[in-house]
Short mmCIF file of C-alpha atoms in Angstrom, two decimals:
data_model
loop_
_atom_site.label_atom_id
_atom_site.label_comp_id
_atom_site.label_asym_id
_atom_site.label_seq_id
_atom_site.Cartn_x
_atom_site.Cartn_y
_atom_site.Cartn_z
CA MET A 1 41.73 54.79 -72.84
CA LEU A 2 42.95 57.90 -74.72
CA ALA A 3 42.59 56.56 -78.03
CA LYS A 4 39.06 55.80 -77.75
CA ILE A 5 38.41 59.16 -76.03
CA LYS A 6 40.22 60.73 -79.00
CA GLN A 7 37.65 58.94 -81.31
CA LEU A 8 34.91 60.23 -79.70
CA PHE A 9 35.48 63.51 -79.80
CA SER A 10 36.52 63.10 -83.13
CA ASP A 11 33.54 62.11 -84.49
CA SER A 12 31.66 64.37 -82.19
CA ALA A 13 33.76 67.37 -83.87
CA ALA A 14 32.95 66.18 -87.27
CA PHE A 15 29.12 66.19 -86.72
CA ALA A 16 29.67 69.61 -84.88
CA MET A 17 30.67 70.76 -88.35
CA ALA A 18 27.24 69.88 -89.56
CA LEU A 19 25.15 70.82 -86.74
CA MET A 20 27.13 74.33 -86.44
CA GLY A 21 26.25 74.87 -89.90
CA ASN A 22 22.65 74.11 -89.35
CA LYS A 23 22.42 76.26 -86.24
CA ILE A 24 24.18 79.23 -88.03
CA VAL A 25 21.27 78.96 -90.64
CA ALA A 26 18.66 78.49 -88.04
CA PHE A 27 20.13 81.93 -86.52
CA LEU A 28 19.91 83.49 -89.74
CA LEU A 29 16.32 82.61 -90.26
CA VAL A 30 15.31 83.94 -87.11
CA PRO A 31 15.73 87.63 -88.00
CA VAL A 32 13.63 86.91 -91.02
CA TYR A 33 10.82 84.76 -89.85
CA THR A 34 10.43 87.56 -86.68
CA ARG A 35 10.10 90.57 -89.32
CA TYR A 36 7.80 88.69 -91.77
CA LEU A 37 5.86 86.81 -89.13
CA VAL A 38 3.97 88.58 -86.17
CA PRO A 39 4.70 86.66 -82.90
CA SER A 40 1.38 85.30 -83.18
CA ARG A 41 2.02 83.76 -86.74
CA PHE A 42 5.49 82.61 -85.27
CA GLY A 43 3.62 81.03 -82.61
CA ASP A 44 1.47 78.89 -85.18
CA TRP A 45 4.42 77.95 -86.91
CA ASP A 46 6.22 76.74 -83.93
CA MET A 47 3.09 74.62 -82.69
CA THR A 48 3.02 72.94 -85.99
CA ASN A 49 6.41 72.16 -85.97
CA THR A 50 5.97 70.71 -82.51
CA ILE A 51 3.14 68.41 -84.16
CA ALA A 52 5.19 67.17 -86.69
CA MET A 53 7.93 66.10 -84.14
CA VAL A 54 5.41 63.98 -82.58
CA VAL A 55 4.30 62.02 -85.67
CA THR A 56 7.93 61.69 -86.32
CA TYR A 57 8.36 59.72 -83.38
CA PHE A 58 5.11 57.56 -84.06
CA CYS A 59 6.90 57.06 -87.33
CA ILE A 60 10.36 56.12 -86.55
CA LEU A 61 9.14 54.26 -83.29
CA GLY A 62 12.77 53.98 -81.93
CA THR A 63 13.99 52.20 -84.66
CA ASP A 64 17.04 54.98 -85.10
CA THR A 65 18.26 53.98 -81.52
CA ALA A 66 17.76 50.56 -82.10
CA PHE A 67 19.69 50.47 -85.37
CA ALA A 68 22.39 51.98 -83.63
CA PHE A 69 22.66 48.88 -81.84
CA TYR A 70 22.22 46.40 -84.18
CA TYR A 71 24.70 48.03 -86.97
CA PHE A 72 27.75 46.82 -84.60
CA GLU A 73 25.85 43.54 -83.30
CA SER A 74 25.23 42.64 -86.84
CA LYS A 75 27.00 39.15 -87.58
CA ASP A 76 27.78 39.82 -91.64
CA GLU A 77 27.38 42.91 -94.06
CA GLU A 78 24.18 41.28 -95.45
CA ASP A 79 22.42 40.93 -91.84
CA ARG A 80 23.60 44.82 -91.71
CA LYS A 81 22.15 45.21 -94.73
CA GLY A 82 18.76 43.94 -93.67
CA TYR A 83 18.78 45.94 -90.60
CA PHE A 84 19.65 49.04 -92.38
CA THR A 85 16.83 48.67 -95.24
CA ALA A 86 14.07 47.87 -92.76
CA ALA A 87 15.31 51.08 -90.85
CA VAL A 88 14.84 53.03 -93.50
CA PHE A 89 11.63 51.48 -95.35
CA PHE A 90 9.37 50.51 -92.21
CA PRO A 91 9.29 54.17 -90.89
CA PHE A 92 8.76 55.54 -94.48
CA VAL A 93 5.93 53.33 -94.89
CA VAL A 94 4.34 54.55 -91.36
CA SER A 95 4.80 57.91 -92.57
CA LEU A 96 2.38 57.32 -95.49
CA PHE A 97 0.09 56.16 -93.52
CA PHE A 98 -0.02 59.22 -91.48
CA LEU A 99 0.15 61.15 -94.64
CA ALA A 100 -3.18 59.58 -95.39
CA VAL A 101 -5.04 60.31 -92.16
CA ALA A 102 -3.72 64.07 -92.22
CA PHE A 103 -5.37 64.20 -95.57
CA PHE A 104 -8.54 63.77 -94.36
CA ILE A 105 -8.43 65.47 -90.91
CA SER A 106 -6.44 68.74 -91.85
CA ALA A 107 -9.22 70.82 -92.74
CA PRO A 108 -11.59 70.16 -89.77
CA SER A 109 -8.42 70.31 -87.07
CA VAL A 110 -7.34 73.34 -87.78
CA ASP A 111 -10.19 75.36 -85.83
CA LEU A 112 -9.08 73.41 -82.66
CA LEU A 113 -5.61 73.75 -83.21
CA TYR A 114 -4.90 77.57 -84.01
CA ASN A 115 -6.49 80.99 -82.80
CA ASN A 116 -6.61 82.29 -86.42
CA PRO A 117 -6.87 79.43 -89.02
CA GLU A 118 -7.55 81.38 -91.85
CA GLY A 119 -5.35 80.06 -95.00
CA TYR A 120 -4.46 77.27 -92.55
CA ALA A 121 -6.81 74.31 -94.23
CA ASN A 122 -3.96 72.16 -95.31
CA LEU A 123 -1.33 73.17 -93.20
CA PRO A 124 -1.30 69.98 -91.03
CA THR A 125 -1.52 67.82 -94.11
CA LEU A 126 2.06 69.89 -95.43
CA ALA A 127 3.77 69.51 -91.96
CA ILE A 128 3.36 65.39 -92.34
CA ILE A 129 4.62 65.34 -96.18
CA THR A 130 7.54 66.86 -94.81
CA ILE A 131 8.10 63.93 -92.41
CA VAL A 132 7.74 61.25 -95.27
CA ALA A 133 11.13 62.80 -96.62
CA ASN A 134 12.59 63.50 -93.41
CA VAL A 135 12.45 59.95 -91.99
CA VAL A 136 14.56 58.74 -94.83
CA ILE A 137 16.92 61.41 -94.57
CA GLN A 138 17.30 60.57 -90.61
CA GLN A 139 17.98 57.03 -90.85
CA THR A 140 20.28 57.05 -93.84
CA LEU A 141 22.32 59.67 -92.39
CA ALA A 142 22.44 57.53 -89.22
CA TYR A 143 24.02 54.72 -91.37
CA ALA A 144 26.66 57.54 -92.41
CA ARG A 145 27.24 58.28 -88.74
CA PHE A 146 27.80 54.79 -87.69
CA ALA A 147 29.99 53.90 -90.98
CA ARG A 148 31.74 56.96 -89.89
CA GLN A 149 31.29 58.20 -93.15
CA VAL A 150 31.71 62.13 -92.08
CA LYS A 151 31.72 63.91 -95.58
CA VAL A 152 28.37 62.06 -96.74
CA PHE A 153 26.59 63.16 -93.10
CA ILE A 154 28.21 66.72 -93.31
CA ILE A 155 27.30 67.14 -96.47
CA GLY A 156 23.77 65.49 -96.55
CA THR A 157 22.73 67.34 -93.22
CA MET A 158 23.89 70.74 -94.56
CA THR A 159 22.65 70.15 -98.16
CA PHE A 160 19.08 69.39 -96.35
CA VAL A 161 18.79 71.86 -93.79
CA ILE A 162 20.67 74.90 -95.68
CA GLY A 163 18.84 73.89 -99.04
CA SER A 164 15.06 73.70 -97.10
CA SER A 165 15.58 76.79 -95.34
CA LEU A 166 16.83 78.80 -98.17
CA ALA A 167 13.45 77.55 -100.44
CA SER A 168 11.51 78.49 -97.03
CA VAL A 169 12.50 81.99 -97.16
CA TRP A 170 12.15 82.39 -100.77
CA PHE A 171 8.35 81.22 -100.44
CA LEU A 172 7.86 83.35 -97.38
CA ILE A 173 9.34 86.84 -98.73
CA GLU A 174 8.82 86.54 -102.70
CA GLY A 175 6.14 84.30 -102.59
CA LYS A 176 4.32 85.99 -99.94
CA MET A 177 2.94 82.57 -98.57
CA GLY A 178 3.42 83.02 -94.58
CA VAL A 179 3.74 79.98 -92.52
CA LEU A 180 2.63 77.56 -95.49
CA GLY A 181 5.46 79.02 -97.52
CA ILE A 182 7.94 77.81 -95.00
CA PHE A 183 6.78 74.19 -95.29
CA TYR A 184 6.65 74.25 -99.24
CA GLY A 185 10.42 75.11 -98.94
CA GLN A 186 11.09 71.90 -96.82
CA ILE A 187 8.95 69.84 -98.98
CA LEU A 188 10.67 70.81 -102.21
CA VAL A 189 14.11 70.56 -100.83
CA GLN A 190 13.84 67.66 -98.38
CA SER A 191 12.26 65.37 -101.10
CA ILE A 192 15.16 66.13 -103.17
CA VAL A 193 17.70 65.30 -100.59
CA ALA A 194 16.24 62.22 -99.56
CA VAL A 195 15.99 60.55 -103.07
CA ILE A 196 19.39 61.50 -103.69
CA LEU A 197 20.35 59.71 -100.41
CA LEU A 198 18.38 56.62 -101.35
CA TRP A 199 20.18 56.23 -104.37
CA TYR A 200 23.73 56.78 -103.01
CA TYR A 201 22.96 53.98 -100.90
CA ARG A 202 21.27 51.87 -103.19
CA HIS A 203 23.63 48.91 -102.67
CA GLN A 204 23.37 49.22 -99.04
CA PHE A 205 19.74 48.04 -99.31
CA THR A 206 18.82 44.37 -99.91
CA ARG A 207 15.75 42.44 -100.72
CA HIS A 208 16.48 39.44 -98.44
CA ILE A 209 14.87 41.57 -95.48
CA LYS A 210 13.94 39.23 -92.69
CA LYS A 211 11.25 39.07 -90.06
CA LYS A 212 13.95 39.00 -87.70
CA HIS A 213 15.40 42.06 -88.73
CA VAL A 214 12.32 44.29 -88.41
CA TRP A 215 11.44 42.47 -85.06
CA ASP A 216 14.66 43.06 -83.39
CA LEU A 217 14.41 47.28 -84.25
CA LEU A 218 10.97 47.26 -82.85
CA SER A 219 11.39 44.86 -79.76
CA TYR A 220 14.75 47.14 -78.92
CA GLY A 221 13.15 50.76 -80.05
CA PHE A 222 9.48 50.41 -79.55
CA PRO A 223 9.79 50.24 -75.53
CA LEU A 224 11.87 53.81 -76.09
CA LEU A 225 8.37 55.35 -77.75
CA PRO A 226 6.82 55.98 -74.25
CA THR A 227 10.45 57.85 -73.65
CA LEU A 228 10.16 59.65 -76.82
CA LEU A 229 6.23 60.68 -76.02
CA ALA A 230 7.44 61.84 -72.70
CA PHE A 231 10.40 63.76 -73.94
CA TRP A 232 7.59 65.55 -76.53
CA VAL A 233 5.36 66.23 -73.47
CA MET A 234 8.28 67.99 -71.62
CA ASN A 235 9.64 69.89 -75.19
CA ALA A 236 6.61 70.61 -76.92
CA VAL A 237 3.35 70.58 -75.09
CA SER A 238 4.02 73.48 -73.16
CA ARG A 239 3.93 75.67 -76.44
CA PRO A 240 0.23 74.56 -76.82
CA ILE A 241 -0.44 75.19 -73.36
CA ILE A 242 1.07 78.83 -73.46
CA TYR A 243 -0.72 79.00 -76.70
CA HIS A 244 -4.02 78.37 -75.59
CA LEU A 245 -3.97 79.29 -71.72
CA VAL A 246 -1.92 82.72 -72.09
CA SER A 247 -2.00 83.85 -75.82
CA ALA A 248 -0.85 83.42 -79.25
CA ASP A 249 2.04 86.23 -78.98
CA ALA A 250 3.31 84.41 -75.49
CA ALA A 251 3.70 81.11 -77.23
CA GLY A 252 5.77 82.88 -80.12
CA VAL A 253 7.96 84.53 -77.98
CA PHE A 254 8.51 81.12 -76.03
CA GLY A 255 9.02 79.63 -78.93
CA LEU A 256 11.75 82.18 -79.62
CA ALA A 257 13.51 81.29 -76.42
CA VAL A 258 13.44 77.52 -77.50
CA ARG A 259 15.31 78.33 -80.43
CA PHE A 260 18.13 80.30 -78.81
CA ALA A 261 18.16 77.55 -75.93
CA SER A 262 18.90 74.94 -78.62
CA ILE A 263 22.25 76.71 -79.56
CA ILE A 264 23.69 74.39 -76.68
CA ALA A 265 22.64 71.55 -79.21
CA LEU A 266 26.07 72.12 -81.01
CA ILE A 267 27.65 70.43 -77.94
CA THR A 268 24.68 68.05 -77.31
CA SER A 269 23.60 66.70 -80.31
CA ALA A 270 27.04 66.24 -81.73
CA PHE A 271 28.32 64.22 -78.47
CA GLN A 272 24.83 62.37 -78.59
CA LEU A 273 24.96 61.30 -82.34
CA ALA A 274 28.50 60.22 -81.69
CA TRP A 275 28.06 58.90 -78.36
CA ARG A 276 25.35 55.95 -78.72
CA PRO A 277 27.63 53.98 -81.29
CA PHE A 278 30.80 54.92 -79.31
CA SER A 279 29.07 53.72 -76.20
CA VAL A 280 28.31 50.25 -77.49
CA SER A 281 31.93 49.83 -79.35
CA ILE A 282 33.64 50.10 -75.90
CA LYS A 283 31.46 48.17 -73.75
CA ASP A 284 33.63 45.51 -73.21
CA ARG A 285 37.08 47.16 -72.82
CA GLU A 286 38.42 46.61 -69.20
CA ASP A 287 38.57 50.73 -68.91
CA SER A 288 35.22 51.35 -70.25
CA LYS A 289 33.89 52.26 -66.92
CA ARG A 290 36.50 54.53 -66.33
CA ILE A 291 36.05 56.29 -69.52
CA TYR A 292 32.21 56.81 -69.11
CA SER A 293 32.95 58.38 -65.47
CA LEU A 294 35.34 60.81 -66.89
CA LEU A 295 33.22 61.84 -70.26
CA ALA A 296 30.13 62.40 -68.02
CA ARG A 297 32.27 64.53 -65.52
CA GLY A 298 33.44 66.73 -68.21
CA PHE A 299 30.22 66.66 -70.19
CA LEU A 300 28.97 68.13 -67.50
CA VAL A 301 31.37 71.01 -66.65
CA LEU A 302 31.49 72.14 -70.58
CA GLY A 303 27.89 71.79 -71.00
CA THR A 304 27.08 74.24 -68.05
CA PHE A 305 29.91 76.81 -68.92
CA PHE A 306 28.38 77.03 -72.14
CA ILE A 307 25.08 77.77 -71.23
CA MET A 308 26.63 80.52 -68.59
CA GLY A 309 28.42 81.79 -71.40
CA LEU A 310 25.26 82.14 -73.35
CA THR A 311 23.30 83.37 -70.73
CA PHE A 312 25.50 86.34 -70.27
CA LEU A 313 25.25 87.54 -74.08
CA ILE A 314 21.69 86.74 -74.47
CA GLN A 315 19.98 89.98 -73.67
CA PRO A 316 21.65 92.19 -76.26
CA VAL A 317 22.08 88.87 -78.91
CA ILE A 318 17.66 88.34 -78.80
CA LYS A 319 17.49 92.34 -79.45
CA LEU A 320 19.88 92.25 -82.39
CA ILE A 321 18.45 89.36 -84.19
CA ALA A 322 14.78 89.49 -83.28
CA GLY A 323 14.24 93.09 -83.96
CA LYS A 324 10.99 93.60 -83.12
CA PRO A 325 10.54 94.93 -79.45
CA GLU A 326 7.80 92.04 -78.87
CA TYR A 327 10.05 89.46 -78.89
CA TYR A 328 12.50 90.66 -76.46
CA ASP A 329 11.29 89.08 -73.33
CA ALA A 330 12.42 85.83 -74.53
CA TYR A 331 15.52 85.76 -72.81
CA PRO A 332 14.82 84.95 -69.09
CA TYR A 333 14.07 81.54 -70.06
CA VAL A 334 16.60 80.21 -72.47
CA TRP A 335 19.15 78.90 -69.67
CA MET A 336 16.43 76.87 -68.07
CA LEU A 337 15.45 75.27 -71.17
CA ALA A 338 18.91 74.89 -72.41
CA PHE A 339 20.04 73.21 -69.06
CA GLY A 340 16.91 70.92 -69.60
CA ILE A 341 18.83 69.92 -72.97
CA LEU A 342 21.79 69.37 -71.14
CA LEU A 343 20.57 67.00 -68.60
CA ASN A 344 18.72 65.02 -71.24
CA THR A 345 22.18 64.18 -72.84
CA MET A 346 23.71 63.33 -69.39
CA HIS A 347 21.00 60.82 -68.98
CA LEU A 348 22.27 58.68 -71.42
CA ILE A 349 25.72 58.88 -70.05
CA VAL A 350 25.01 57.95 -66.73
CA GLY A 351 22.29 55.43 -68.16
CA VAL A 352 24.47 53.38 -70.72
CA GLY A 353 24.23 50.50 -68.43
CA LEU A 354 20.56 50.44 -69.82
CA LEU A 355 20.90 50.75 -72.80
CA ILE A 356 23.99 48.34 -73.15
CA ASN A 357 21.49 45.49 -71.24
CA LYS A 358 18.44 46.31 -73.47
CA LEU A 359 16.75 47.85 -70.27
CA THR A 360 14.74 50.54 -72.60
CA LYS A 361 11.73 49.93 -70.76
CA THR A 362 13.22 51.12 -67.40
CA ILE A 363 14.11 54.22 -69.28
CA SER A 364 10.64 54.27 -70.55
CA LYS A 365 8.91 54.05 -66.82
CA THR A 366 10.97 56.87 -65.88
CA PHE A 367 10.17 59.42 -68.74
CA MET A 368 6.32 58.45 -68.32
CA VAL A 369 6.60 59.36 -64.75
CA ALA A 370 8.54 62.66 -65.54
CA ALA A 371 6.17 63.54 -68.33
CA VAL A 372 3.15 63.43 -65.58
CA ILE A 373 5.02 65.59 -63.35
CA TYR A 374 5.99 68.24 -65.98
CA LEU A 375 2.67 68.16 -67.68
CA ILE A 376 0.61 68.82 -64.40
CA GLY A 377 3.25 71.41 -63.12
CA ASN A 378 2.55 73.19 -66.57
CA LEU A 379 -0.96 73.12 -66.34
CA ALA A 380 -0.52 74.29 -62.84
CA LEU A 381 2.03 77.08 -63.03
CA VAL A 382 1.29 78.60 -66.57
CA PRO A 383 -2.02 79.96 -65.72
CA PHE A 384 -0.33 81.93 -63.20
CA ILE A 385 2.93 82.56 -64.07
CA GLY A 386 3.25 82.04 -67.64
CA ALA A 387 6.43 80.79 -69.47
CA TRP A 388 8.31 81.14 -65.99
CA GLY A 389 6.02 78.04 -65.00
CA THR A 390 7.30 76.05 -68.08
CA GLY A 391 11.00 76.86 -67.22
CA ALA A 392 10.89 75.60 -63.41
CA MET A 393 9.40 72.86 -64.59
CA THR A 394 11.78 72.02 -67.30
CA VAL A 395 14.55 72.16 -64.68
CA LEU A 396 12.83 70.03 -61.92
CA THR A 397 11.82 67.61 -64.24
CA TYR A 398 15.16 66.99 -65.86
CA LEU A 399 16.89 66.52 -62.52
CA TYR A 400 14.19 64.18 -61.60
CA ILE A 401 15.10 62.31 -65.01
CA PHE A 402 18.92 62.57 -64.04
CA LEU A 403 18.89 61.18 -60.73
CA SER A 404 16.11 58.31 -61.84
CA ILE A 405 18.07 57.17 -64.79
CA TYR A 406 21.21 57.23 -62.73
CA ARG A 407 19.98 55.46 -59.93
CA LYS A 408 18.60 52.53 -61.95
CA GLY A 409 21.55 52.51 -64.41
CA GLN A 410 23.62 51.81 -61.47
CA ARG A 411 21.94 48.63 -60.36
CA ALA A 412 22.54 47.20 -63.93
CA TYR A 413 26.12 48.63 -64.42
CA PRO A 414 27.61 49.99 -61.87
CA VAL A 415 30.14 53.24 -62.57
CA ASP A 416 31.55 55.59 -60.46
CA PHE A 417 30.59 59.35 -61.76
CA ARG A 418 30.82 60.94 -58.44
CA ILE A 419 27.35 61.55 -58.29
CA GLY A 420 27.55 63.35 -54.87
CA SER A 421 30.11 66.00 -56.29
CA MET A 422 27.83 66.14 -59.70
CA MET A 423 24.85 67.12 -57.26
CA ILE A 424 26.71 69.62 -55.13
CA TYR A 425 27.92 71.46 -58.22
CA LEU A 426 24.56 71.12 -59.99
CA THR A 427 22.58 72.83 -57.16
CA LEU A 428 25.49 75.33 -56.95
CA PHE A 429 25.04 76.04 -60.77
CA ILE A 430 21.01 76.25 -60.41
CA GLY A 431 21.49 79.00 -57.74
CA VAL A 432 24.09 80.85 -59.82
CA MET A 433 22.17 81.06 -62.90
CA THR A 434 18.78 82.04 -60.86
CA ALA A 435 20.83 84.73 -59.26
CA ILE A 436 22.25 85.87 -62.80
CA THR A 437 18.07 85.69 -64.26
CA TRP A 438 17.48 88.27 -61.34
CA MET A 439 20.03 90.66 -62.09
CA GLN A 440 19.14 90.78 -65.47
CA VAL A 441 15.29 91.05 -65.09
CA HIS A 442 15.83 94.13 -62.80
CA HIS A 443 18.85 95.75 -64.62
CA TRP A 444 21.51 95.51 -62.07
CA PRO A 445 24.47 98.16 -62.67
CA GLY A 446 27.88 96.92 -63.54
CA ILE A 447 26.60 93.55 -64.17
CA TRP A 448 29.46 92.13 -66.02
CA LEU A 449 31.62 92.12 -62.72
CA TRP A 450 29.03 89.72 -61.21
CA TYR A 451 29.26 87.72 -64.36
CA LEU A 452 32.84 87.52 -63.56
CA ALA A 453 32.38 86.60 -60.04
CA MET A 454 29.90 83.97 -60.84
CA ILE A 455 32.88 82.36 -63.35
CA VAL A 456 35.40 82.32 -60.62
CA LEU A 457 32.78 80.78 -58.20
CA MET A 458 32.24 77.92 -60.74
CA ILE A 459 35.35 77.22 -61.48
CA VAL A 460 36.31 76.76 -58.04
CA ALA A 461 33.16 74.94 -57.26
CA ILE A 462 34.96 72.18 -59.80
CA PHE A 463 37.44 71.39 -57.72
CA ALA A 464 35.98 72.12 -54.25
CA THR A 465 33.28 69.72 -55.14
CA GLY A 466 35.67 66.84 -55.96
CA LEU A 467 33.96 66.56 -59.24
CA PHE A 468 37.47 67.16 -60.63
CA ASN A 469 41.09 66.65 -58.62
CA LYS A 470 44.94 66.74 -58.97
CA ASP A 471 45.16 63.63 -60.95
CA SER A 472 42.43 64.73 -63.11
CA ILE A 473 44.62 67.58 -64.08
CA LYS A 474 47.55 65.67 -64.60
CA MET A 475 45.66 63.49 -67.16
CA VAL A 476 44.48 66.20 -69.14
CA SER A 477 47.75 68.21 -68.83
CA ALA A 478 49.27 64.96 -70.17
CA LEU A 479 46.84 63.99 -72.79
CA PRO A 480 48.13 66.03 -75.93
CA SER A 481 51.69 64.33 -75.59
CA LYS A 482 49.95 61.07 -75.18
CA LEU A 483 48.06 61.52 -78.05
CA MET A 484 51.17 62.80 -80.08
CA ARG A 485 52.86 59.13 -78.99
CA LYS A 486 49.55 57.47 -80.13
CA ARG A 487 50.23 58.91 -83.36
#
């Protein structure tokens, strides 16, 4: 068991290296964008990214998740090549279809999308062009993950992120092209990286692709599309709602909060990338359920403490990085959005049985219900309390997803996650974070003393709730020596 856990965290650490570089670049871009884009234009850019994200879901159609499954289920290397070829070129062809559609509707659609659409006639088309290259990059780097080609994954990921970011900054500052320049930079570099990756993996593609390969990927992945669309509703539709029901400036401020909240992706994304192939690879082990349970509880504790640390520092960090006072009010929403990202990753762990047993439709139904709840909640709350409504609905909706997926997963594949202890811990965490936000907004004196008290309270809660016990402590303390003996 220890060897397999070591493998998971080794892979997660490797993926985190690439993601950390990406996040560092993203944060270096924030002060550039906030200084060269007013909040309303920042909101335009953020909403355009949202549109691109939705179209990407429709292009990939869940084949990335399906490929993660069939990579390990393939009968032989030739069969694996067939799945890889289908996973890369099917989304590529679909993206070309969306590009053709965008070419015709781009100009007439901008009046509906943006408050001030001057100069934006080709903006939706540019956003879709980035997707054509992006789907190729995503799927080829997925192969690098599954094959544990860590160096290729790190170099490929950081090259396209850092390269496109630097090019975007050049078009924005030197080219003075505003929001359009950001997408020109992405198109230039991502296209180059996509071509290089296709060439690098040219020997892994095959002409002997079968209908079975495409059908297997779609039959496994397509039922996840409603899940992905629902995920979009819960992560992206709030920005257009704030944009049109409050203001473009408010949407820009909220978009900045989203970017700060995504810092937690240093933990969640790296873990998630490693988790999918890892969870499938150990499903037949006798101790697999014990591993799933231990990792779920450990991940929850690690993620919540990361969010607390982020919240303690968020006010001065936003002031330092954003530069303009117009952006300073982004800080109260960050922990709620980060918490949603954490719970979204947690549902993959507590619902591992659904993925193992190919019950992806069950996950889709939960996300579809959650999306309706989230959408109605936002439409009801945002007109009255603005982005606070989106933050509150993020917490409530992802809690619903977490519990619903857990309950359905237990029916398919029972695992003792100590859910009672988890829920007590989560309830206390939400109460603590709400109190911290109240203190920050009302500028309580000596707030750092309160921060220390909250940390102590949550540490005590880990053991008082039964989330971890003495045996867990012994296991953790013995882990380094056991790993050394494994070597």
